[in-house]
């Protein structure tokens, strides 16, 4: 099978679009190759037949592009099971995990972009350092000033239930990069960091609540939230983020 380009290769500065799925011939899955560019980032359009198998995911399509058509394509992935959070990206204008999206559910045309609000390193890879700097600012670790116990720190099911929802965060940044408050002001600590603070503030075994609340009680802290609910809608783990912030 031979791929033909509609435009000269030098026109492309990012992803070269179209994928074939591993168990289908190229001619069956691929009609044409199209690409579009934006002045402010990378935009890839995947034109796929609906003959994709019922279990084929967007991550499978991206893998096929990289492995068989354009090895320069850059994106992050790791566990491929929705746990590591590595492959968060903007898909059809919504932040999603590529490994959790079935091709059959995405329509005839799939638009893939890097997460908004972060500097683009290459293609779908963004610089996550600003995100993790905000994460570190809320001290996301267990703080307890008592002498080490001789046994375990026991916790009742009721105490655990207070923060159980926010323990599900996988630090994919889908929530933070869907937040208009963060787009407008990158100094905003962001919903992911606030979720992590919630996880420890409401942990009955932790004694660092005042330190975290002081960090969040800042002009660029929790008060920047405008309860838009984009973060809750974008979360692949279905965490009630806006409720936790409130």
mmCIF file of C-alpha atoms in Angstrom:
data_model
loop_
_atom_site.group_PDB
_atom_site.id
_atom_site.type_symbol
_atom_site.label_atom_id
_atom_site.label_comp_id
_atom_site.label_asym_id
_atom_site.label_seq_id
_atom_site.Cartn_x
_atom_site.Cartn_y
_atom_site.Cartn_z
ATOM 1 C CA UNK A 1 0.000 0.000 0.000
ATOM 2 C CA UNK A 2 1.243 3.463 -0.881
ATOM 3 C CA UNK A 3 0.324 6.737 0.798
ATOM 4 C CA UNK A 4 0.055 9.835 -1.379
ATOM 5 C CA UNK A 5 0.257 13.397 -0.089
ATOM 6 C CA UNK A 6 -2.177 16.102 -1.083
ATOM 7 C CA UNK A 7 0.416 18.786 -0.266
ATOM 8 C CA UNK A 8 4.217 18.908 -0.218
ATOM 9 C CA UNK A 9 5.709 17.432 2.929
ATOM 10 C CA UNK A 10 7.251 20.774 3.922
ATOM 11 C CA UNK A 11 3.742 22.131 4.484
ATOM 12 C CA UNK A 12 3.403 19.955 7.566
ATOM 13 C CA UNK A 13 4.805 21.202 10.851
ATOM 14 C CA UNK A 14 3.090 18.724 13.125
ATOM 15 C CA UNK A 15 1.167 15.498 12.904
ATOM 16 C CA UNK A 16 0.689 13.965 9.544
ATOM 17 C CA UNK A 17 -2.725 12.672 9.816
ATOM 18 C CA UNK A 18 -4.289 9.487 8.876
ATOM 19 C CA UNK A 19 -4.074 6.108 10.564
ATOM 20 C CA UNK A 20 -4.710 2.528 9.623
ATOM 21 C CA UNK A 21 -5.798 -0.009 12.199
ATOM 22 C CA UNK A 22 -3.617 -2.996 12.896
ATOM 23 C CA UNK A 23 -5.938 -5.722 11.623
ATOM 24 C CA UNK A 24 -7.216 -4.012 8.448
ATOM 25 C CA UNK A 25 -5.539 -3.344 5.076
ATOM 26 C CA UNK A 26 -4.659 0.260 4.456
ATOM 27 C CA UNK A 27 -6.958 0.473 1.446
ATOM 28 C CA UNK A 28 -9.984 -0.472 3.571
ATOM 29 C CA UNK A 29 -9.441 2.044 6.330
ATOM 30 C CA UNK A 30 -7.928 4.961 4.491
ATOM 31 C CA UNK A 31 -9.432 7.065 1.707
ATOM 32 C CA UNK A 32 -7.227 10.078 1.804
ATOM 33 C CA UNK A 33 -4.741 11.988 3.860
ATOM 34 C CA UNK A 34 -5.642 15.420 5.040
ATOM 35 C CA UNK A 35 -3.910 17.790 7.377
ATOM 36 C CA UNK A 36 -4.711 21.223 8.715
ATOM 37 C CA UNK A 37 -2.566 23.687 10.584
ATOM 38 C CA UNK A 38 -3.351 26.410 13.106
ATOM 39 C CA UNK A 39 -1.134 29.432 13.728
ATOM 40 C CA UNK A 40 -0.989 28.652 17.457
ATOM 41 C CA UNK A 41 -0.524 24.915 17.536
ATOM 42 C CA UNK A 42 -0.740 21.536 15.913
ATOM 43 C CA UNK A 43 -3.934 20.184 14.468
ATOM 44 C CA UNK A 44 -4.369 16.724 13.009
ATOM 45 C CA UNK A 45 -7.441 15.497 11.201
ATOM 46 C CA UNK A 46 -7.883 11.745 10.935
ATOM 47 C CA UNK A 47 -10.268 10.678 8.172
ATOM 48 C CA UNK A 48 -11.255 7.121 8.893
ATOM 49 C CA UNK A 49 -13.822 4.680 7.574
ATOM 50 C CA UNK A 50 -16.270 3.373 10.099
ATOM 51 C CA UNK A 51 -14.918 -0.108 9.346
ATOM 52 C CA UNK A 52 -12.744 0.218 12.438
ATOM 53 C CA UNK A 53 -13.147 -2.684 14.813
ATOM 54 C CA UNK A 54 -15.399 -2.261 17.859
ATOM 55 C CA UNK A 55 -12.431 -2.297 20.234
ATOM 56 C CA UNK A 56 -10.024 -0.039 18.328
ATOM 57 C CA UNK A 57 -9.111 3.092 20.262
ATOM 58 C CA UNK A 58 -7.751 6.464 19.250
ATOM 59 C CA UNK A 59 -4.432 5.495 20.838
ATOM 60 C CA UNK A 60 -4.279 2.500 18.479
ATOM 61 C CA UNK A 61 -4.737 4.856 15.517
ATOM 62 C CA UNK A 62 -1.984 7.190 16.722
ATOM 63 C CA UNK A 63 0.308 4.208 17.246
ATOM 64 C CA UNK A 64 -0.281 3.118 13.666
ATOM 65 C CA UNK A 65 0.614 6.577 12.361
ATOM 66 C CA UNK A 66 3.855 6.594 14.359
ATOM 67 C CA UNK A 67 4.864 2.963 13.807
ATOM 68 C CA UNK A 68 4.064 2.648 10.105
ATOM 69 C CA UNK A 69 3.704 6.098 8.511
ATOM 70 C CA UNK A 70 5.507 8.885 10.367
ATOM 71 C CA UNK A 71 7.971 7.956 13.081
ATOM 72 C CA UNK A 72 8.518 11.608 13.961
ATOM 73 C CA UNK A 73 5.025 11.932 15.460
ATOM 74 C CA UNK A 74 5.362 12.748 19.170
ATOM 75 C CA UNK A 75 2.810 11.978 21.878
ATOM 76 C CA UNK A 76 2.852 10.515 25.366
ATOM 77 C CA UNK A 77 1.466 7.135 26.340
ATOM 78 C CA UNK A 78 2.288 4.503 28.928
ATOM 79 C CA UNK A 79 -0.189 2.082 30.498
ATOM 80 C CA UNK A 80 -2.856 2.380 27.750
ATOM 81 C CA UNK A 81 -5.551 1.559 30.298
ATOM 82 C CA UNK A 82 -6.681 4.951 31.598
ATOM 83 C CA UNK A 83 -4.625 4.802 34.795
ATOM 84 C CA UNK A 84 -1.359 6.658 34.120
ATOM 85 C CA UNK A 85 -2.909 9.782 32.549
ATOM 86 C CA UNK A 86 -0.064 10.141 30.030
ATOM 87 C CA UNK A 87 -2.114 10.364 26.842
ATOM 88 C CA UNK A 88 -4.438 13.232 27.711
ATOM 89 C CA UNK A 89 -5.118 15.403 24.658
ATOM 90 C CA UNK A 90 -7.860 17.486 23.115
ATOM 91 C CA UNK A 91 -10.030 15.273 20.922
ATOM 92 C CA UNK A 92 -12.839 16.860 18.918
ATOM 93 C CA UNK A 93 -12.388 19.967 21.108
ATOM 94 C CA UNK A 94 -12.803 18.085 24.405
ATOM 95 C CA UNK A 95 -10.029 16.941 26.758
ATOM 96 C CA UNK A 96 -9.922 13.155 26.798
ATOM 97 C CA UNK A 97 -7.596 10.162 27.254
ATOM 98 C CA UNK A 98 -6.771 8.655 23.864
ATOM 99 C CA UNK A 99 -6.627 5.159 25.337
ATOM 100 C CA UNK A 100 -10.236 5.363 26.538
ATOM 101 C CA UNK A 101 -11.795 6.552 23.276
ATOM 102 C CA UNK A 102 -13.192 4.014 20.839
ATOM 103 C CA UNK A 103 -12.885 5.059 17.213
ATOM 104 C CA UNK A 104 -16.478 4.000 16.564
ATOM 105 C CA UNK A 105 -17.674 6.706 18.986
ATOM 106 C CA UNK A 106 -15.726 9.611 17.492
ATOM 107 C CA UNK A 107 -17.529 10.238 14.212
ATOM 108 C CA UNK A 108 -16.220 10.381 10.665
ATOM 109 C CA UNK A 109 -13.630 13.067 11.359
ATOM 110 C CA UNK A 110 -11.389 13.089 14.424
ATOM 111 C CA UNK A 111 -9.562 16.268 15.389
ATOM 112 C CA UNK A 112 -6.622 15.824 17.757
ATOM 113 C CA UNK A 113 -4.812 18.730 19.421
ATOM 114 C CA UNK A 114 -2.366 19.197 22.311
ATOM 115 C CA UNK A 115 -3.771 20.213 25.671
ATOM 116 C CA UNK A 116 -4.587 23.916 25.805
ATOM 117 C CA UNK A 117 -2.799 26.310 28.106
ATOM 118 C CA UNK A 118 0.598 24.551 28.153
ATOM 119 C CA UNK A 119 3.559 25.288 25.858
ATOM 120 C CA UNK A 120 3.741 22.768 23.023
ATOM 121 C CA UNK A 121 7.048 20.898 22.916
ATOM 122 C CA UNK A 122 6.278 18.908 19.767
ATOM 123 C CA UNK A 123 3.075 17.670 18.161
ATOM 124 C CA UNK A 124 0.893 16.394 21.042
ATOM 125 C CA UNK A 125 3.600 16.670 23.714
ATOM 126 C CA UNK A 126 3.198 19.663 26.026
ATOM 127 C CA UNK A 127 5.444 21.026 28.753
ATOM 128 C CA UNK A 128 3.933 19.740 32.008
ATOM 129 C CA UNK A 129 6.388 21.468 34.346
ATOM 130 C CA UNK A 130 4.055 24.422 35.144
ATOM 131 C CA UNK A 131 1.352 21.891 36.030
ATOM 132 C CA UNK A 132 3.588 19.904 38.373
ATOM 133 C CA UNK A 133 4.972 23.085 39.945
ATOM 134 C CA UNK A 134 1.413 23.976 41.000
ATOM 135 C CA UNK A 135 0.933 20.385 42.178
ATOM 136 C CA UNK A 136 4.036 20.556 44.380
ATOM 137 C CA UNK A 137 2.937 23.887 45.847
ATOM 138 C CA UNK A 138 0.133 22.288 47.864
ATOM 139 C CA UNK A 139 2.473 19.717 49.493
ATOM 140 C CA UNK A 140 0.880 16.572 48.064
ATOM 141 C CA UNK A 141 2.225 14.189 50.662
ATOM 142 C CA UNK A 142 1.334 12.931 54.114
ATOM 143 C CA UNK A 143 2.185 15.370 56.939
ATOM 144 C CA UNK A 144 2.018 14.263 60.556
ATOM 145 C CA UNK A 145 4.013 15.777 63.420
ATOM 146 C CA UNK A 146 3.275 13.100 66.028
ATOM 147 C CA UNK A 147 5.927 10.541 66.961
ATOM 148 C CA UNK A 148 5.854 7.493 64.680
ATOM 149 C CA UNK A 149 3.169 5.090 65.892
ATOM 150 C CA UNK A 150 3.933 1.530 66.881
ATOM 151 C CA UNK A 151 1.242 0.293 64.507
ATOM 152 C CA UNK A 152 -0.872 1.521 61.630
ATOM 153 C CA UNK A 153 -2.738 4.828 61.426
ATOM 154 C CA UNK A 154 -6.285 3.522 61.670
ATOM 155 C CA UNK A 155 -9.091 5.298 59.845
ATOM 156 C CA UNK A 156 -12.813 4.616 59.901
ATOM 157 C CA UNK A 157 -14.749 3.999 56.673
ATOM 158 C CA UNK A 158 -16.649 7.225 57.380
ATOM 159 C CA UNK A 159 -13.435 9.248 57.603
ATOM 160 C CA UNK A 160 -12.143 7.658 54.425
ATOM 161 C CA UNK A 161 -15.367 8.458 52.577
ATOM 162 C CA UNK A 162 -14.762 12.203 53.109
ATOM 163 C CA UNK A 163 -11.926 12.264 50.583
ATOM 164 C CA UNK A 164 -12.331 9.004 48.678
ATOM 165 C CA UNK A 165 -13.419 10.678 45.444
ATOM 166 C CA UNK A 166 -10.325 12.878 45.144
ATOM 167 C CA UNK A 167 -7.945 9.923 45.599
ATOM 168 C CA UNK A 168 -8.866 8.889 42.049
ATOM 169 C CA UNK A 169 -6.906 11.740 40.414
ATOM 170 C CA UNK A 170 -4.272 10.485 37.936
ATOM 171 C CA UNK A 171 -2.664 13.901 37.257
ATOM 172 C CA UNK A 172 -3.502 13.830 33.560
ATOM 173 C CA UNK A 173 -4.127 17.626 33.562
ATOM 174 C CA UNK A 174 -7.350 17.266 31.568
ATOM 175 C CA UNK A 175 -9.189 19.326 34.169
ATOM 176 C CA UNK A 176 -6.660 22.136 34.504
ATOM 177 C CA UNK A 177 -6.261 22.568 30.744
ATOM 178 C CA UNK A 178 -10.039 22.744 30.273
ATOM 179 C CA UNK A 179 -10.339 25.626 32.738
ATOM 180 C CA UNK A 180 -10.879 29.128 31.262
ATOM 181 C CA UNK A 181 -9.568 30.656 34.493
ATOM 182 C CA UNK A 182 -6.286 28.832 33.924
ATOM 183 C CA UNK A 183 -6.170 29.860 30.253
ATOM 184 C CA UNK A 184 -6.573 33.492 31.301
ATOM 185 C CA UNK A 185 -4.087 33.270 34.170
ATOM 186 C CA UNK A 186 -1.488 30.463 34.154
ATOM 187 C CA UNK A 187 -0.507 31.465 37.699
ATOM 188 C CA UNK A 188 -3.846 30.027 38.907
ATOM 189 C CA UNK A 189 -3.078 26.922 40.954
ATOM 190 C CA UNK A 190 -5.665 25.010 38.917
ATOM 191 C CA UNK A 191 -8.297 22.396 39.717
ATOM 192 C CA UNK A 192 -5.935 19.402 39.760
ATOM 193 C CA UNK A 193 -3.777 20.898 42.506
ATOM 194 C CA UNK A 194 -6.873 21.841 44.514
ATOM 195 C CA UNK A 195 -8.167 18.279 44.175
ATOM 196 C CA UNK A 196 -4.853 16.979 45.504
ATOM 197 C CA UNK A 197 -5.032 19.419 48.406
ATOM 198 C CA UNK A 198 -8.564 18.215 49.178
ATOM 199 C CA UNK A 199 -7.323 14.629 49.276
ATOM 200 C CA UNK A 200 -4.942 15.461 52.161
ATOM 201 C CA UNK A 201 -6.867 18.225 53.942
ATOM 202 C CA UNK A 202 -9.771 15.867 54.626
ATOM 203 C CA UNK A 203 -7.584 12.897 55.545
ATOM 204 C CA UNK A 204 -8.065 12.367 59.294
ATOM 205 C CA UNK A 205 -4.477 11.067 59.605
ATOM 206 C CA UNK A 206 -2.881 14.199 58.140
ATOM 207 C CA UNK A 207 -1.911 17.334 60.081
ATOM 208 C CA UNK A 208 -0.931 19.659 57.234
ATOM 209 C CA UNK A 209 -4.345 21.158 56.490
ATOM 210 C CA UNK A 210 -3.436 24.666 57.680
ATOM 211 C CA UNK A 211 -0.309 24.732 55.510
ATOM 212 C CA UNK A 212 -2.266 23.731 52.417
ATOM 213 C CA UNK A 213 -5.136 26.104 53.128
ATOM 214 C CA UNK A 214 -2.626 28.934 53.506
ATOM 215 C CA UNK A 215 -1.156 28.068 50.103
ATOM 216 C CA UNK A 216 -4.621 28.019 48.524
ATOM 217 C CA UNK A 217 -5.768 31.234 50.252
ATOM 218 C CA UNK A 218 -4.030 33.351 47.657
ATOM 219 C CA UNK A 219 -5.018 35.632 44.821
ATOM 220 C CA UNK A 220 -4.037 32.865 42.397
ATOM 221 C CA UNK A 221 -5.293 30.102 44.653
ATOM 222 C CA UNK A 222 -8.752 28.669 45.120
ATOM 223 C CA UNK A 223 -10.430 32.073 44.752
ATOM 224 C CA UNK A 224 -9.668 32.086 41.005
ATOM 225 C CA UNK A 225 -12.204 29.301 40.472
ATOM 226 C CA UNK A 226 -15.373 30.571 38.799
ATOM 227 C CA UNK A 227 -17.320 27.268 39.081
ATOM 228 C CA UNK A 228 -17.567 26.875 35.310
ATOM 229 C CA UNK A 229 -17.618 23.047 35.692
ATOM 230 C CA UNK A 230 -15.394 22.445 32.631
ATOM 231 C CA UNK A 231 -13.006 20.556 34.904
ATOM 232 C CA UNK A 232 -15.686 18.170 36.151
ATOM 233 C CA UNK A 233 -16.847 17.438 32.620
ATOM 234 C CA UNK A 234 -13.281 16.825 31.402
ATOM 235 C CA UNK A 235 -12.179 14.485 34.181
ATOM 236 C CA UNK A 236 -11.709 10.925 32.834
ATOM 237 C CA UNK A 237 -12.103 9.549 36.366
ATOM 238 C CA UNK A 238 -15.454 11.270 36.965
ATOM 239 C CA UNK A 239 -14.204 13.131 40.030
ATOM 240 C CA UNK A 240 -16.629 15.785 41.288
ATOM 241 C CA UNK A 241 -13.955 18.453 41.021
ATOM 242 C CA UNK A 242 -16.057 21.592 41.381
ATOM 243 C CA UNK A 243 -17.778 20.081 44.424
ATOM 244 C CA UNK A 244 -14.375 19.367 45.994
ATOM 245 C CA UNK A 245 -13.235 22.928 45.329
ATOM 246 C CA UNK A 246 -16.387 24.313 46.924
#
